[in-house]
PDB file of C-alpha atoms in Angstrom:
ATOM      1  CA  MET A   1      -9.626   2.148  28.791  1.00  0.00           C
ATOM      2  CA  THR A   2      -9.335   3.625  25.147  1.00  0.00           C
ATOM      3  CA  ASP A   3     -11.112   1.509  22.246  1.00  0.00           C
ATOM      4  CA  PRO A   4      -8.614  -0.307  19.775  1.00  0.00           C
ATOM      5  CA  ALA A   5      -7.713   2.000  17.160  1.00  0.00           C
ATOM      6  CA  PRO A   6      -9.396   1.182  13.660  1.00  0.00           C
ATOM      7  CA  LEU A   7      -7.103  -0.141  11.147  1.00  0.00           C
ATOM      8  CA  VAL A   8      -7.349   1.119   7.478  1.00  0.00           C
ATOM      9  CA  LEU A   9      -5.669  -1.333   4.998  1.00  0.00           C
ATOM     10  CA  ILE A  10      -4.970   0.450   1.726  1.00  0.00           C
ATOM     11  CA  HIS A  11      -4.142  -2.000  -1.319  1.00  0.00           C
ATOM     12  CA  GLY A  12      -1.426  -1.729  -4.017  1.00  0.00           C
ATOM     13  CA  HIS A  13      -1.435  -1.454  -7.684  1.00  0.00           C
ATOM     14  CA  PRO A  14      -3.079  -3.532  -9.240  1.00  0.00           C
ATOM     15  CA  PHE A  15      -4.658  -5.026  -6.681  1.00  0.00           C
ATOM     16  CA  ASP A  16      -7.877  -4.808  -4.734  1.00  0.00           C
ATOM     17  CA  HIS A  17      -9.110  -5.108  -0.996  1.00  0.00           C
ATOM     18  CA  THR A  18      -8.486  -9.124  -0.992  1.00  0.00           C
ATOM     19  CA  MET A  19      -5.032  -8.505  -0.767  1.00  0.00           C
ATOM     20  CA  TRP A  20      -5.002  -8.081   2.636  1.00  0.00           C
ATOM     21  CA  ALA A  21      -7.346 -11.232   3.349  1.00  0.00           C
ATOM     22  CA  PRO A  22      -5.016 -12.651   5.880  1.00  0.00           C
ATOM     23  CA  GLN A  23      -4.954  -9.311   8.080  1.00  0.00           C
ATOM     24  CA  ILE A  24      -8.534  -8.964   7.465  1.00  0.00           C
ATOM     25  CA  ALA A  25      -9.077 -12.572   8.784  1.00  0.00           C
ATOM     26  CA  ALA A  26      -6.572 -11.890  11.724  1.00  0.00           C
ATOM     27  CA  PHE A  27      -7.527  -8.326  13.131  1.00  0.00           C
ATOM     28  CA  SER A  28     -11.300  -7.846  12.378  1.00  0.00           C
ATOM     29  CA  GLY A  29     -12.322  -9.800  15.417  1.00  0.00           C
ATOM     30  CA  GLU A  30     -10.395  -7.575  17.796  1.00  0.00           C
ATOM     31  CA  ARG A  31     -10.875  -3.937  16.267  1.00  0.00           C
ATOM     32  CA  ARG A  32     -12.594  -2.238  13.158  1.00  0.00           C
ATOM     33  CA  VAL A  33     -10.787  -3.014  10.074  1.00  0.00           C
ATOM     34  CA  ILE A  34     -11.668  -1.103   6.891  1.00  0.00           C
ATOM     35  CA  ALA A  35     -10.013  -2.533   3.730  1.00  0.00           C
ATOM     36  CA  PRO A  36     -11.400  -0.730   0.685  1.00  0.00           C
ATOM     37  CA  ASP A  37     -11.212  -1.062  -3.055  1.00  0.00           C
ATOM     38  CA  LEU A  38      -9.259   2.065  -4.392  1.00  0.00           C
ATOM     39  CA  ARG A  39     -10.990   4.152  -7.030  1.00  0.00           C
ATOM     40  CA  GLY A  40     -10.523   2.209 -10.355  1.00  0.00           C
ATOM     41  CA  TYR A  41      -9.851  -1.258  -8.600  1.00  0.00           C
ATOM     42  CA  GLY A  42     -11.895  -4.204  -7.456  1.00  0.00           C
ATOM     43  CA  ALA A  43     -15.666  -3.228  -6.975  1.00  0.00           C
ATOM     44  CA  SER A  44     -15.073   0.581  -7.114  1.00  0.00           C
ATOM     45  CA  PRO A  45     -16.067   2.478 -10.211  1.00  0.00           C
ATOM     46  CA  VAL A  46     -13.326   3.522 -12.793  1.00  0.00           C
ATOM     47  CA  LEU A  47     -13.658   7.281 -13.464  1.00  0.00           C
ATOM     48  CA  PRO A  48     -12.109   8.907 -16.348  1.00  0.00           C
ATOM     49  CA  GLY A  49      -8.684  10.710 -16.375  1.00  0.00           C
ATOM     50  CA  VAL A  50      -5.640  10.520 -13.953  1.00  0.00           C
ATOM     51  CA  THR A  51      -6.713   9.521 -10.384  1.00  0.00           C
ATOM     52  CA  GLU A  52      -3.925  11.509  -8.165  1.00  0.00           C
ATOM     53  CA  PHE A  53      -2.741  10.259  -4.685  1.00  0.00           C
ATOM     54  CA  ALA A  54      -4.366  13.088  -3.142  1.00  0.00           C
ATOM     55  CA  ASP A  55      -7.433  12.105  -4.675  1.00  0.00           C
ATOM     56  CA  PHE A  56      -6.972   8.456  -3.312  1.00  0.00           C
ATOM     57  CA  ALA A  57      -6.360   9.882   0.080  1.00  0.00           C
ATOM     58  CA  ARG A  58      -9.223  11.917   0.099  1.00  0.00           C
ATOM     59  CA  ASP A  59     -11.334   9.128  -1.018  1.00  0.00           C
ATOM     60  CA  VAL A  60     -10.153   7.292   1.926  1.00  0.00           C
ATOM     61  CA  ALA A  61     -10.981  10.165   4.460  1.00  0.00           C
ATOM     62  CA  ALA A  62     -14.682  10.235   2.961  1.00  0.00           C
ATOM     63  CA  LEU A  63     -15.160   6.665   3.479  1.00  0.00           C
ATOM     64  CA  LEU A  64     -14.127   7.095   7.218  1.00  0.00           C
ATOM     65  CA  ASP A  65     -16.313  10.366   7.228  1.00  0.00           C
ATOM     66  CA  ASP A  66     -19.262   8.108   6.200  1.00  0.00           C
ATOM     67  CA  LEU A  67     -18.345   5.444   8.542  1.00  0.00           C
ATOM     68  CA  GLY A  68     -18.368   8.080  11.273  1.00  0.00           C
ATOM     69  CA  MET A  69     -14.741   7.523  12.240  1.00  0.00           C
ATOM     70  CA  GLY A  70     -12.251   9.960  13.136  1.00  0.00           C
ATOM     71  CA  ALA A  71      -8.427   8.743  13.702  1.00  0.00           C
ATOM     72  CA  ALA A  72      -7.141   5.447  12.726  1.00  0.00           C
ATOM     73  CA  VAL A  73      -3.950   3.461  11.880  1.00  0.00           C
ATOM     74  CA  LEU A  74      -3.239   3.510   8.376  1.00  0.00           C
ATOM     75  CA  ALA A  75      -1.487   0.701   6.995  1.00  0.00           C
ATOM     76  CA  GLY A  76      -0.457   0.931   3.057  1.00  0.00           C
ATOM     77  CA  LEU A  77       1.704  -1.446   0.800  1.00  0.00           C
ATOM     78  CA  SER A  78       3.319  -0.535  -2.464  1.00  0.00           C
ATOM     79  CA  MET A  79       1.214   2.419  -3.808  1.00  0.00           C
ATOM     80  CA  GLY A  80      -0.779   2.385  -0.979  1.00  0.00           C
ATOM     81  CA  GLY A  81       2.003   3.386   1.027  1.00  0.00           C
ATOM     82  CA  GLN A  82       2.444   6.401  -0.776  1.00  0.00           C
ATOM     83  CA  ILE A  83      -1.276   6.940  -0.521  1.00  0.00           C
ATOM     84  CA  ALA A  84      -1.172   6.385   3.281  1.00  0.00           C
ATOM     85  CA  MET A  85       1.872   9.226   3.305  1.00  0.00           C
ATOM     86  CA  ASP A  86      -0.501  11.717   1.562  1.00  0.00           C
ATOM     87  CA  PHE A  87      -3.194  11.006   3.765  1.00  0.00           C
ATOM     88  CA  ARG A  88      -0.781  11.890   6.417  1.00  0.00           C
ATOM     89  CA  ARG A  89       0.036  15.098   4.618  1.00  0.00           C
ATOM     90  CA  GLN A  90      -3.699  16.043   4.294  1.00  0.00           C
ATOM     91  CA  TYR A  91      -5.057  14.754   7.375  1.00  0.00           C
ATOM     92  CA  PRO A  92      -2.199  14.544  10.179  1.00  0.00           C
ATOM     93  CA  ASP A  93      -4.594  14.468  13.223  1.00  0.00           C
ATOM     94  CA  ARG A  94      -6.623  11.576  11.791  1.00  0.00           C
ATOM     95  CA  VAL A  95      -3.385   9.227  12.070  1.00  0.00           C
ATOM     96  CA  ARG A  96      -2.814   7.228  15.066  1.00  0.00           C
ATOM     97  CA  GLY A  97      -0.191   5.240  13.535  1.00  0.00           C
ATOM     98  CA  LEU A  98       1.444   4.606  10.282  1.00  0.00           C
ATOM     99  CA  VAL A  99       2.459   1.302   8.436  1.00  0.00           C
ATOM    100  CA  LEU A 100       4.518   1.517   5.480  1.00  0.00           C
ATOM    101  CA  ALA A 101       5.198  -1.781   3.763  1.00  0.00           C
ATOM    102  CA  ASP A 102       7.056  -2.322   0.347  1.00  0.00           C
ATOM    103  CA  THR A 103       7.174   1.344  -0.584  1.00  0.00           C
ATOM    104  CA  PHE A 104       9.067   4.485  -0.698  1.00  0.00           C
ATOM    105  CA  PRO A 105       8.690   8.311  -0.541  1.00  0.00           C
ATOM    106  CA  ALA A 106      10.653   9.770  -3.108  1.00  0.00           C
ATOM    107  CA  PRO A 107       8.976  11.384  -6.447  1.00  0.00           C
ATOM    108  CA  GLU A 108       9.362   9.615  -9.768  1.00  0.00           C
ATOM    109  CA  THR A 109      12.476  10.145 -11.949  1.00  0.00           C
ATOM    110  CA  PRO A 110      11.762  11.434 -15.542  1.00  0.00           C
ATOM    111  CA  GLU A 111      12.621   7.821 -16.947  1.00  0.00           C
ATOM    112  CA  GLY A 112      10.178   6.438 -14.677  1.00  0.00           C
ATOM    113  CA  ALA A 113       7.596   8.718 -15.272  1.00  0.00           C
ATOM    114  CA  ARG A 114       7.751   7.799 -19.134  1.00  0.00           C
ATOM    115  CA  THR A 115       7.773   4.191 -18.249  1.00  0.00           C
ATOM    116  CA  ARG A 116       4.722   4.601 -16.161  1.00  0.00           C
ATOM    117  CA  ASN A 117       2.667   6.451 -18.859  1.00  0.00           C
ATOM    118  CA  ALA A 118       4.072   3.965 -21.524  1.00  0.00           C
ATOM    119  CA  MET A 119       2.800   0.865 -19.322  1.00  0.00           C
ATOM    120  CA  ALA A 120      -0.481   2.668 -19.033  1.00  0.00           C
ATOM    121  CA  ASP A 121      -1.098   3.115 -22.730  1.00  0.00           C
ATOM    122  CA  ARG A 122       0.038  -0.531 -23.211  1.00  0.00           C
ATOM    123  CA  LEU A 123      -2.531  -1.606 -20.456  1.00  0.00           C
ATOM    124  CA  LEU A 124      -5.229   0.155 -22.388  1.00  0.00           C
ATOM    125  CA  ARG A 125      -4.131  -1.384 -25.539  1.00  0.00           C
ATOM    126  CA  GLU A 126      -3.518  -5.020 -24.670  1.00  0.00           C
ATOM    127  CA  GLY A 127      -5.352  -5.593 -21.208  1.00  0.00           C
ATOM    128  CA  MET A 128      -3.852  -6.912 -18.143  1.00  0.00           C
ATOM    129  CA  ARG A 129      -3.007 -10.430 -18.636  1.00  0.00           C
ATOM    130  CA  GLY A 130       0.213 -10.135 -20.375  1.00  0.00           C
ATOM    131  CA  TYR A 131       1.540  -7.582 -17.478  1.00  0.00           C
ATOM    132  CA  ALA A 132       0.337  -9.803 -15.179  1.00  0.00           C
ATOM    133  CA  ASP A 133       2.237 -12.910 -16.137  1.00  0.00           C
ATOM    134  CA  GLU A 134       5.379 -10.782 -16.697  1.00  0.00           C
ATOM    135  CA  VAL A 135       5.559  -9.295 -13.219  1.00  0.00           C
ATOM    136  CA  LEU A 136       3.858 -12.029 -10.935  1.00  0.00           C
ATOM    137  CA  GLU A 137       6.989 -13.384  -9.743  1.00  0.00           C
ATOM    138  CA  LYS A 138       8.231 -10.267  -9.164  1.00  0.00           C
ATOM    139  CA  MET A 139       5.126  -9.012  -7.181  1.00  0.00           C
ATOM    140  CA  VAL A 140       5.840 -12.479  -5.050  1.00  0.00           C
ATOM    141  CA  ALA A 141       8.867 -14.278  -4.753  1.00  0.00           C
ATOM    142  CA  PRO A 142       9.357 -17.220  -7.501  1.00  0.00           C
ATOM    143  CA  TYR A 143       9.676 -19.914  -4.560  1.00  0.00           C
ATOM    144  CA  ALA A 144       6.087 -18.427  -3.132  1.00  0.00           C
ATOM    145  CA  ASP A 145       3.183 -20.695  -2.626  1.00  0.00           C
ATOM    146  CA  ALA A 146       1.158 -21.537  -5.506  1.00  0.00           C
ATOM    147  CA  ARG A 147      -2.099 -20.232  -3.758  1.00  0.00           C
ATOM    148  CA  VAL A 148      -0.615 -17.048  -3.134  1.00  0.00           C
ATOM    149  CA  LYS A 149       0.658 -16.669  -6.604  1.00  0.00           C
ATOM    150  CA  ALA A 150      -2.717 -17.690  -7.904  1.00  0.00           C
ATOM    151  CA  HIS A 151      -4.282 -15.307  -5.650  1.00  0.00           C
ATOM    152  CA  VAL A 152      -2.329 -12.288  -6.979  1.00  0.00           C
ATOM    153  CA  HIS A 153      -2.274 -13.162 -10.575  1.00  0.00           C
ATOM    154  CA  GLY A 154      -6.344 -13.452 -10.349  1.00  0.00           C
ATOM    155  CA  MET A 155      -6.421  -9.811  -8.618  1.00  0.00           C
ATOM    156  CA  MET A 156      -4.034  -8.505 -11.460  1.00  0.00           C
ATOM    157  CA  THR A 157      -6.030  -9.698 -14.460  1.00  0.00           C
ATOM    158  CA  ALA A 158      -9.339  -8.744 -12.633  1.00  0.00           C
ATOM    159  CA  THR A 159      -8.057  -5.218 -12.490  1.00  0.00           C
ATOM    160  CA  SER A 160      -9.554  -2.588 -14.975  1.00  0.00           C
ATOM    161  CA  PRO A 161      -7.030  -1.287 -17.495  1.00  0.00           C
ATOM    162  CA  GLU A 162      -8.628   1.913 -17.349  1.00  0.00           C
ATOM    163  CA  GLY A 163      -8.121   2.212 -13.467  1.00  0.00           C
ATOM    164  CA  ALA A 164      -4.890   0.697 -13.634  1.00  0.00           C
ATOM    165  CA  ALA A 165      -3.730   3.482 -16.455  1.00  0.00           C
ATOM    166  CA  ALA A 166      -5.181   6.616 -14.195  1.00  0.00           C
ATOM    167  CA  ALA A 167      -3.238   5.468 -11.519  1.00  0.00           C
ATOM    168  CA  LEU A 168      -0.384   4.826 -13.178  1.00  0.00           C
ATOM    169  CA  ARG A 169      -0.356   8.096 -14.780  1.00  0.00           C
ATOM    170  CA  ALA A 170      -0.653   9.722 -11.196  1.00  0.00           C
ATOM    171  CA  ARG A 171       2.130   7.783  -9.748  1.00  0.00           C
ATOM    172  CA  ALA A 172       4.293   9.573 -12.673  1.00  0.00           C
ATOM    173  CA  LEU A 173       3.233  12.722 -11.254  1.00  0.00           C
ATOM    174  CA  ARG A 174       3.620  11.686  -7.472  1.00  0.00           C
ATOM    175  CA  PRO A 175       4.936  14.270  -4.863  1.00  0.00           C
ATOM    176  CA  ASP A 176       8.002  13.600  -2.813  1.00  0.00           C
ATOM    177  CA  TYR A 177       7.178  12.570   0.563  1.00  0.00           C
ATOM    178  CA  ARG A 178      10.577  12.492   2.166  1.00  0.00           C
ATOM    179  CA  ASP A 179      10.414  15.563   4.015  1.00  0.00           C
ATOM    180  CA  LEU A 180       6.898  14.568   5.189  1.00  0.00           C
ATOM    181  CA  LEU A 181       8.228  11.364   6.767  1.00  0.00           C
ATOM    182  CA  THR A 182      10.632  13.259   9.222  1.00  0.00           C
ATOM    183  CA  ARG A 183       7.506  15.281  10.584  1.00  0.00           C
ATOM    184  CA  VAL A 184       5.557  12.181  11.300  1.00  0.00           C
ATOM    185  CA  THR A 185       5.454  12.049  15.039  1.00  0.00           C
ATOM    186  CA  VAL A 186       2.983   9.173  15.815  1.00  0.00           C
ATOM    187  CA  PRO A 187       4.639   5.627  15.726  1.00  0.00           C
ATOM    188  CA  ALA A 188       5.384   4.073  12.639  1.00  0.00           C
ATOM    189  CA  LEU A 189       6.234   0.354  11.404  1.00  0.00           C
ATOM    190  CA  VAL A 190       8.171  -0.020   8.042  1.00  0.00           C
ATOM    191  CA  VAL A 191       8.258  -3.452   6.572  1.00  0.00           C
ATOM    192  CA  VAL A 192       9.866  -5.028   3.592  1.00  0.00           C
ATOM    193  CA  GLY A 193      10.072  -8.484   1.956  1.00  0.00           C
ATOM    194  CA  ALA A 194      13.885  -9.473   1.957  1.00  0.00           C
ATOM    195  CA  ASP A 195      13.607 -10.338  -1.662  1.00  0.00           C
ATOM    196  CA  ASP A 196      11.635  -7.274  -2.823  1.00  0.00           C
ATOM    197  CA  GLU A 197      13.177  -5.861  -6.286  1.00  0.00           C
ATOM    198  CA  TYR A 198      10.511  -3.277  -6.775  1.00  0.00           C
ATOM    199  CA  THR A 199      11.161  -1.601  -3.256  1.00  0.00           C
ATOM    200  CA  PRO A 200      14.497  -3.047  -1.765  1.00  0.00           C
ATOM    201  CA  VAL A 201      15.495  -3.350   1.679  1.00  0.00           C
ATOM    202  CA  SER A 202      17.596  -0.265   1.286  1.00  0.00           C
ATOM    203  CA  ASP A 203      14.628   1.987   0.881  1.00  0.00           C
ATOM    204  CA  ALA A 204      13.037   0.558   4.180  1.00  0.00           C
ATOM    205  CA  ARG A 205      16.228   1.349   5.806  1.00  0.00           C
ATOM    206  CA  ALA A 206      15.900   4.976   4.637  1.00  0.00           C
ATOM    207  CA  MET A 207      12.256   5.317   5.634  1.00  0.00           C
ATOM    208  CA  HIS A 208      13.134   4.118   9.248  1.00  0.00           C
ATOM    209  CA  ALA A 209      16.040   6.441   9.579  1.00  0.00           C
ATOM    210  CA  ALA A 210      13.827   9.302   8.400  1.00  0.00           C
ATOM    211  CA  LEU A 211      10.832   8.633  10.878  1.00  0.00           C
ATOM    212  CA  PRO A 212      11.310   9.943  14.146  1.00  0.00           C
ATOM    213  CA  ASP A 213       9.359   6.957  16.008  1.00  0.00           C
ATOM    214  CA  ALA A 214       9.958   3.940  13.748  1.00  0.00           C
ATOM    215  CA  GLU A 215      10.302   0.112  13.860  1.00  0.00           C
ATOM    216  CA  LEU A 216      11.772  -1.863  10.780  1.00  0.00           C
ATOM    217  CA  LEU A 217      10.581  -5.495  10.104  1.00  0.00           C
ATOM    218  CA  VAL A 218      12.533  -7.116   7.092  1.00  0.00           C
ATOM    219  CA  VAL A 219      10.585 -10.378   6.316  1.00  0.00           C
ATOM    220  CA  PRO A 220      12.803 -13.166   5.162  1.00  0.00           C
ATOM    221  CA  GLY A 221      11.364 -15.489   2.368  1.00  0.00           C
ATOM    222  CA  ALA A 222       9.116 -12.633   0.833  1.00  0.00           C
ATOM    223  CA  ALA A 223       9.337 -10.366  -2.162  1.00  0.00           C
ATOM    224  CA  HIS A 224       6.655  -7.218  -2.730  1.00  0.00           C
ATOM    225  CA  LEU A 225       3.962  -8.883  -0.794  1.00  0.00           C
ATOM    226  CA  PRO A 226       5.158 -10.175   2.418  1.00  0.00           C
ATOM    227  CA  ASN A 227       1.630  -9.833   4.187  1.00  0.00           C
ATOM    228  CA  LEU A 228       0.552 -12.586   1.695  1.00  0.00           C
ATOM    229  CA  GLU A 229       3.590 -14.379   1.480  1.00  0.00           C
ATOM    230  CA  ARG A 230       4.469 -14.334   5.124  1.00  0.00           C
ATOM    231  CA  PRO A 231       1.143 -13.516   6.622  1.00  0.00           C
ATOM    232  CA  GLU A 232       2.344 -15.187  10.208  1.00  0.00           C
ATOM    233  CA  GLU A 233       5.709 -12.862  10.466  1.00  0.00           C
ATOM    234  CA  PHE A 234       3.384  -9.728   9.281  1.00  0.00           C
ATOM    235  CA  ASN A 235       0.741 -10.306  11.338  1.00  0.00           C
ATOM    236  CA  ALA A 236       2.818 -10.668  14.557  1.00  0.00           C
ATOM    237  CA  ALA A 237       4.746  -7.628  13.999  1.00  0.00           C
ATOM    238  CA  LEU A 238       1.274  -5.467  13.146  1.00  0.00           C
ATOM    239  CA  ARG A 239      -0.244  -6.973  16.273  1.00  0.00           C
ATOM    240  CA  ALA A 240       2.683  -5.689  18.086  1.00  0.00           C
ATOM    241  CA  PHE A 241       2.289  -2.178  16.688  1.00  0.00           C
ATOM    242  CA  LEU A 242      -1.147  -2.035  17.060  1.00  0.00           C
ATOM    243  CA  THR A 243      -0.936  -3.075  20.839  1.00  0.00           C
ATOM    244  CA  ARG A 244       1.685  -0.483  21.129  1.00  0.00           C
ATOM    245  CA  VAL A 245      -0.392   2.101  19.288  1.00  0.00           C
ATOM    246  CA  ASP A 246      -3.702   1.276  21.558  1.00  0.00           C
ATOM    247  CA  GLY A 247      -1.246   1.723  24.618  1.00  0.00           C
ATOM    248  CA  ASP A 248      -0.108   5.239  23.586  1.00  0.00           C
ATOM    249  CA  SER A 249      -3.552   6.677  23.371  1.00  0.00           C
TER     250      SER A 249
END
């Protein structure tokens, strides 16, 4: 019998690996779970300049190399989903399954690039707290559990402004992953919160349609972080997906 596929959890911006706390708790007893802090976030070092998505993906590959691991299931949320797509672009043979949550594959628009660069300048100038206060109830729904709100706000305010700015500038330059999705032959799971304003359900449906072998889960009662807002529903879908990937191996 094939060993259960390792699970790599790639967090979004501006968070850290604790964004995945409910999934780490649910799955680490049954398979290898790797949930790193991306470069510039959490306990990872902040490096000067722009951290491109290709750099983030290579960091993940280097970590897997250090752990002696080959292929894994990659799960990414928001920016983490785009990093997972870039990982698939660079290392197609190392992806046994792909989970794309509250993300989208299109490149940034010129207006969006200007907005992200302006936000990077603002974070360097003002720090994270004002931004965190403004976007909290878009990251999670206004009706989210107070403990979830506190966790999300805490991650945002603890993030290095320099690390967040470097990633924002990278997001302004990100590649177009839409064609790549049509060539993903491994199983995929697309997840989105029903009330997500950043990456609405329409984006998830488009990704689901583009992927050759994909399932779609729209999580009711959640916004941009359904894995934290509705962990039971998210984990149930992820467990079923992982069971399928293990069976296909």
